[in-house]
CSV table of C-alpha atoms in Angstrom, one decimal:
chain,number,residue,atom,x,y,z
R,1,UNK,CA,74.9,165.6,162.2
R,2,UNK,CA,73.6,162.6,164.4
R,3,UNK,CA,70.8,161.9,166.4
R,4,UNK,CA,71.7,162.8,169.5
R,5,UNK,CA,73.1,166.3,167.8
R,6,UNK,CA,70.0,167.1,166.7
R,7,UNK,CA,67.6,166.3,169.5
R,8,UNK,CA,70.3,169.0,171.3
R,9,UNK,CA,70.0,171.5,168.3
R,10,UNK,CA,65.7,171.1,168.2
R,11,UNK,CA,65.2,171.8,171.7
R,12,UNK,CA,67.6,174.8,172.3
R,13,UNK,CA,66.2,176.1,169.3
R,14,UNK,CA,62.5,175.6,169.9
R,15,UNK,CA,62.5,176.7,173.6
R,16,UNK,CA,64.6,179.9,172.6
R,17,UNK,CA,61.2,180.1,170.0
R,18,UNK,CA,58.8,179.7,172.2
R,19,UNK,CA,58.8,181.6,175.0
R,20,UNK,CA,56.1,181.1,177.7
R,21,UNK,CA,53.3,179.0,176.8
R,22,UNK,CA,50.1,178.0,178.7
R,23,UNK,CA,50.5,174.5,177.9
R,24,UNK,CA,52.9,174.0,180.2
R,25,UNK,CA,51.3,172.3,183.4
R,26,UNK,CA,52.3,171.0,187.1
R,27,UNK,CA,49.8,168.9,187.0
R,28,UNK,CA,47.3,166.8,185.2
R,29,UNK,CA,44.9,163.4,185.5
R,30,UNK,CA,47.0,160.8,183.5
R,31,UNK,CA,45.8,157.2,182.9
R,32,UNK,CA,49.1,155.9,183.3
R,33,UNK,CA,52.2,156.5,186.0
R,34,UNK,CA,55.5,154.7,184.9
R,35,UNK,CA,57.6,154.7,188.5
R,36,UNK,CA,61.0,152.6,187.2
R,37,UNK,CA,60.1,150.2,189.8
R,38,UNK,CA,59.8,147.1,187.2
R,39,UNK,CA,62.0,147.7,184.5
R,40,UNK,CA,66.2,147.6,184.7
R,41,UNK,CA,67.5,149.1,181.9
R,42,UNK,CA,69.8,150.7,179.8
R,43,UNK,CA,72.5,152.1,178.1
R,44,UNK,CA,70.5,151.6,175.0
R,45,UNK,CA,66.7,152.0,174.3
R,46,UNK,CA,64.7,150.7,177.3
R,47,UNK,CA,61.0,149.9,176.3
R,48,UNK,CA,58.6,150.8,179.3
R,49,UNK,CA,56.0,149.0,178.2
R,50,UNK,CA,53.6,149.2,175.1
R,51,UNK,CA,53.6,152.0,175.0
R,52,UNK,CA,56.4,153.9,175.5
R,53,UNK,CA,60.2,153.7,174.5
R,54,UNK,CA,63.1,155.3,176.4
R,55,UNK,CA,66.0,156.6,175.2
R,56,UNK,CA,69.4,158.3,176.4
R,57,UNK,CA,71.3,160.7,174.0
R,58,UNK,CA,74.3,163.4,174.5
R,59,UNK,CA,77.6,163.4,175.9
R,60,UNK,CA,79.2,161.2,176.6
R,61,UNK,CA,77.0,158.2,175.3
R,62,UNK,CA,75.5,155.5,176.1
R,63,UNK,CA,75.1,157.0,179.8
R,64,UNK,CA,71.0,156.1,180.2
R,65,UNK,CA,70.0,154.5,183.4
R,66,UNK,CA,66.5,153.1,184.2
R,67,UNK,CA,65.3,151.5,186.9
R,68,UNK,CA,68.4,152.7,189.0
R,69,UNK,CA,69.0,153.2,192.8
R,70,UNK,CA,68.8,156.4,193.6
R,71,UNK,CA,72.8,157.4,194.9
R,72,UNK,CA,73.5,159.8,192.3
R,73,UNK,CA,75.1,162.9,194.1
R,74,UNK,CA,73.1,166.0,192.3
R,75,UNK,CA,75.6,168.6,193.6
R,76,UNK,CA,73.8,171.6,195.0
R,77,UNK,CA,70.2,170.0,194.5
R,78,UNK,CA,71.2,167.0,196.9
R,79,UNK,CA,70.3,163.3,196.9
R,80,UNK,CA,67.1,162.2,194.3
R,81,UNK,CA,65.0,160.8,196.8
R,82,UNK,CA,67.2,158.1,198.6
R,83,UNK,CA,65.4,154.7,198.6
R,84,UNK,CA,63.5,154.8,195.1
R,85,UNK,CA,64.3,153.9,191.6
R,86,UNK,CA,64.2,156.2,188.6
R,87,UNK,CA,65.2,156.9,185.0
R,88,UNK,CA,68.4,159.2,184.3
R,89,UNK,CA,70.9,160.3,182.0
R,90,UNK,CA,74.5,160.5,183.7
R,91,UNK,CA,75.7,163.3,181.5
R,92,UNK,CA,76.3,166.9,181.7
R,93,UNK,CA,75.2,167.5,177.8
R,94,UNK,CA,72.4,165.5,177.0
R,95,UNK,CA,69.0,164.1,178.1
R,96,UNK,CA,66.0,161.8,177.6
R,97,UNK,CA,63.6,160.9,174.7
R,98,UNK,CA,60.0,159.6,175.7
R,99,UNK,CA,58.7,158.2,172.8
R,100,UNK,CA,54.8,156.6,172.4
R,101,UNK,CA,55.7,154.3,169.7
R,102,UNK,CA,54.0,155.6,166.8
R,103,UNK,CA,50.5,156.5,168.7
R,104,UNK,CA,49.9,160.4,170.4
R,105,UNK,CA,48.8,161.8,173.7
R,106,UNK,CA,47.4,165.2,174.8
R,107,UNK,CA,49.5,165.4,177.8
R,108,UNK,CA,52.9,163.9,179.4
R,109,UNK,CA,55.1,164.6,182.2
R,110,UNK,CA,57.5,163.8,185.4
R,111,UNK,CA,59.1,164.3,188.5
R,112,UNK,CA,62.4,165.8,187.3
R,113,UNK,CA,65.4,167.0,188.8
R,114,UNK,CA,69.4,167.8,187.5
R,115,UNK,CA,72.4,169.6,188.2
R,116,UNK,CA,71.7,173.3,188.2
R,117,UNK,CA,75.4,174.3,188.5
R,118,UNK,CA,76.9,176.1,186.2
R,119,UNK,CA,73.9,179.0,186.5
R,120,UNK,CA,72.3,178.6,182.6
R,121,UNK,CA,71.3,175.1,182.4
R,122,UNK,CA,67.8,174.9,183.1
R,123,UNK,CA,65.6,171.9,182.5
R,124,UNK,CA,63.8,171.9,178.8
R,125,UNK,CA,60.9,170.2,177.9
R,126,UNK,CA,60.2,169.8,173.5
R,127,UNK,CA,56.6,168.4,172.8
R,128,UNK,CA,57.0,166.9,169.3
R,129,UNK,CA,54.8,165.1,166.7
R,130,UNK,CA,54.9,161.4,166.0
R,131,UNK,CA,57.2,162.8,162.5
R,132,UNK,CA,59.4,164.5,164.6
R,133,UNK,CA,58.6,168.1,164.1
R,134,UNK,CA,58.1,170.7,166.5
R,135,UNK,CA,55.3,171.3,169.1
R,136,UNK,CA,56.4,173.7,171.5
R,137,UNK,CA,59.4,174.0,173.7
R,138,UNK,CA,60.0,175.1,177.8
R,139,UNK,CA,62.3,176.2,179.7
R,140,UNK,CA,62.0,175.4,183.1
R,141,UNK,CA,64.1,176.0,186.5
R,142,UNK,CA,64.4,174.2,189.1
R,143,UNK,CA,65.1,175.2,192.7
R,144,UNK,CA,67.1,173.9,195.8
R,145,UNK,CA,64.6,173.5,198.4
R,146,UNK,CA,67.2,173.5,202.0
R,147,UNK,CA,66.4,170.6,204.2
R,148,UNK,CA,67.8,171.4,208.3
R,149,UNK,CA,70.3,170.3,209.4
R,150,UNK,CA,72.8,171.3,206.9
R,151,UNK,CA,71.7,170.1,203.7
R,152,UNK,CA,70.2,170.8,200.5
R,153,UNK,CA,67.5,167.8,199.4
R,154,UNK,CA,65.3,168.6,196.0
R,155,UNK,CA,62.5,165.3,195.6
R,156,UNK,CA,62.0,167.1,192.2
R,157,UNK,CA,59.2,168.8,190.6
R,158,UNK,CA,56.6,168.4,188.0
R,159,UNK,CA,56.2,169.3,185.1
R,160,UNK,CA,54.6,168.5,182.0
R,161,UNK,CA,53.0,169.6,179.0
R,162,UNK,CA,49.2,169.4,177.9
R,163,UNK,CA,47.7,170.1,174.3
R,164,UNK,CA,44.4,170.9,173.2
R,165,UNK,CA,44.4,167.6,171.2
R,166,UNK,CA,46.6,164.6,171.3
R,167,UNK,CA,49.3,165.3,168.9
R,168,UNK,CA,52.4,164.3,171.0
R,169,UNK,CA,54.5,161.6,169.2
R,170,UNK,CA,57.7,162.4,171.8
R,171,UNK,CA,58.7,163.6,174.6
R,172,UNK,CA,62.7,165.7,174.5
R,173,UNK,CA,64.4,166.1,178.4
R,174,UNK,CA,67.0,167.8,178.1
R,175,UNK,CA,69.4,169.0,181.0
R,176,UNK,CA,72.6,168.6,182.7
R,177,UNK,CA,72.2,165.0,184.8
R,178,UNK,CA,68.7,165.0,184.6
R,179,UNK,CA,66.6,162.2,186.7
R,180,UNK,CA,63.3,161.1,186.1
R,181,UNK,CA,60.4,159.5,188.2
R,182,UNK,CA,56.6,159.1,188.1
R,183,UNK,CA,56.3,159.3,184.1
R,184,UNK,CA,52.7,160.5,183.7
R,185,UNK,CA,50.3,160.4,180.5
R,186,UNK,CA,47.3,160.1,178.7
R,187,UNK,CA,45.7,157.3,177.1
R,188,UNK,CA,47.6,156.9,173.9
R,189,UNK,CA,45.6,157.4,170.3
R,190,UNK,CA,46.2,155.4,167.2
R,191,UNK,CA,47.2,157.7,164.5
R,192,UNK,CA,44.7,158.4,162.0
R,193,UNK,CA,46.5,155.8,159.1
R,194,UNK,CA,46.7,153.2,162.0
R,195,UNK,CA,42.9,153.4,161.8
R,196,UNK,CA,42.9,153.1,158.0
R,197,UNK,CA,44.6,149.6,158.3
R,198,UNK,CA,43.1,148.2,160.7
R,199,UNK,CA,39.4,149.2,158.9
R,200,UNK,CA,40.8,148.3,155.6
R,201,UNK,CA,41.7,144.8,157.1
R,202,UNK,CA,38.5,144.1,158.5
R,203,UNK,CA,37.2,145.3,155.3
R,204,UNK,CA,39.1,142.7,154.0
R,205,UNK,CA,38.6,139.9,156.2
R,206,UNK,CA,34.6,140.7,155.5
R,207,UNK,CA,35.4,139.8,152.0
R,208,UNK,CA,36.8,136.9,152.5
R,209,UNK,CA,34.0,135.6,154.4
R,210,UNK,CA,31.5,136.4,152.0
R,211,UNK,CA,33.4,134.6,149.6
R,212,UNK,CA,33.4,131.6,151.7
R,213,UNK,CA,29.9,131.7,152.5
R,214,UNK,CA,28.8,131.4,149.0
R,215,UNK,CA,30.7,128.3,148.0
């Protein structure tokens, strides 16, 4: 089974798990917002900056788009706010992985929107640890909002999720065409063992000064 099969398996299998959880939020103060407007990217990994890595998976491949004019036709939900750029995955089986590069936050989340046609492909969100193992899992709909005359426009919603400590390693999107924007989160944390080597080398580099100093 590869990567991308999975990611897929995890998150149907931990949102079926989970069920409602109060973790799940609309809303929170993050110390960063990534808006696509800098980085061009894609199909492979895209790093966002230092701290974050992007990457497509599903159905067909190699389908990730980042930093992309926003023209995709969304079907029922309308046109992803024409005019702005914005991360995506142009597949109907797949999604997107957020991942903090080895360091953990307490809470992450987006604008999203995706294709809600066929009825049964909602928008999941998987919170997992910097190993790879499960956090929680949500399953989350999102409506048409109608927009006079005649159409159907969705700018997205958010959603996110927020811990009680800062144990996310990655971030699992997962829905039919989903788009991105406005990538919130906290301040990532060094992993405890980080902080091990960067003490032990200034342990180190202590020694070695105190060696020099007596000859």
């Amino acid at each position: 089974m590869n990567h991308a099969r999975k990611l897929l398996a995890a998150a149907v299998l931990a949102v079926a798990a989970s069920g409602a959880q109060a973790a799940l939020t609309t809303g929170f103060t993050a110390d960063t917002v990534f808006d696509f407007e800098t980085v061009v990217g894609g199909p492979g990994p895209v790093v966002l900056n230092a701290d974050v890595t992007l990457t497509g998976f599903g159905y067909p491949a190699d389908t990730l788009e980042v930093g992309a004019p926003a023209f995709w036709d969304l079907g029922e939900n309308g046109f992803w706010s024409l005019g702005k750029t914005f991360a995506g995955n142009n597949t109907a089986i797949g999604g997107m992985l957020v991942q903090f590069n080895g360091t953990t936050v307490q809470s992450v989340g987006a604008f999203f929107n995706y294709l809600a046609a066929p009825a049964g492909n909602p928008l999941q969100l998987l919170a997992l640890d910097v190993d790879g193992n499960v956090l929680e899992g949500h399953s989350i709909t999102i409506g048409t909002v109608s927009a006079p005359p005649g159409g159907a426009v969705n700018a997205g919603e958010f959603y996110g999720i927020t811990r009680a400590t800062a144990d996310i390693g990655a971030l699992v999107i997962t829905a039919p065409y989903v788009v991105m924007d406005d990538l919130s989160y906290t301040a990532p944390i060094p992993e405890p063992s980080t902080y091990a080597m960067v003490f032990g080398g200034l342990g180190l580099l202590a020694l070695a000064r105190r060696r020099a100093a007596r000859r």
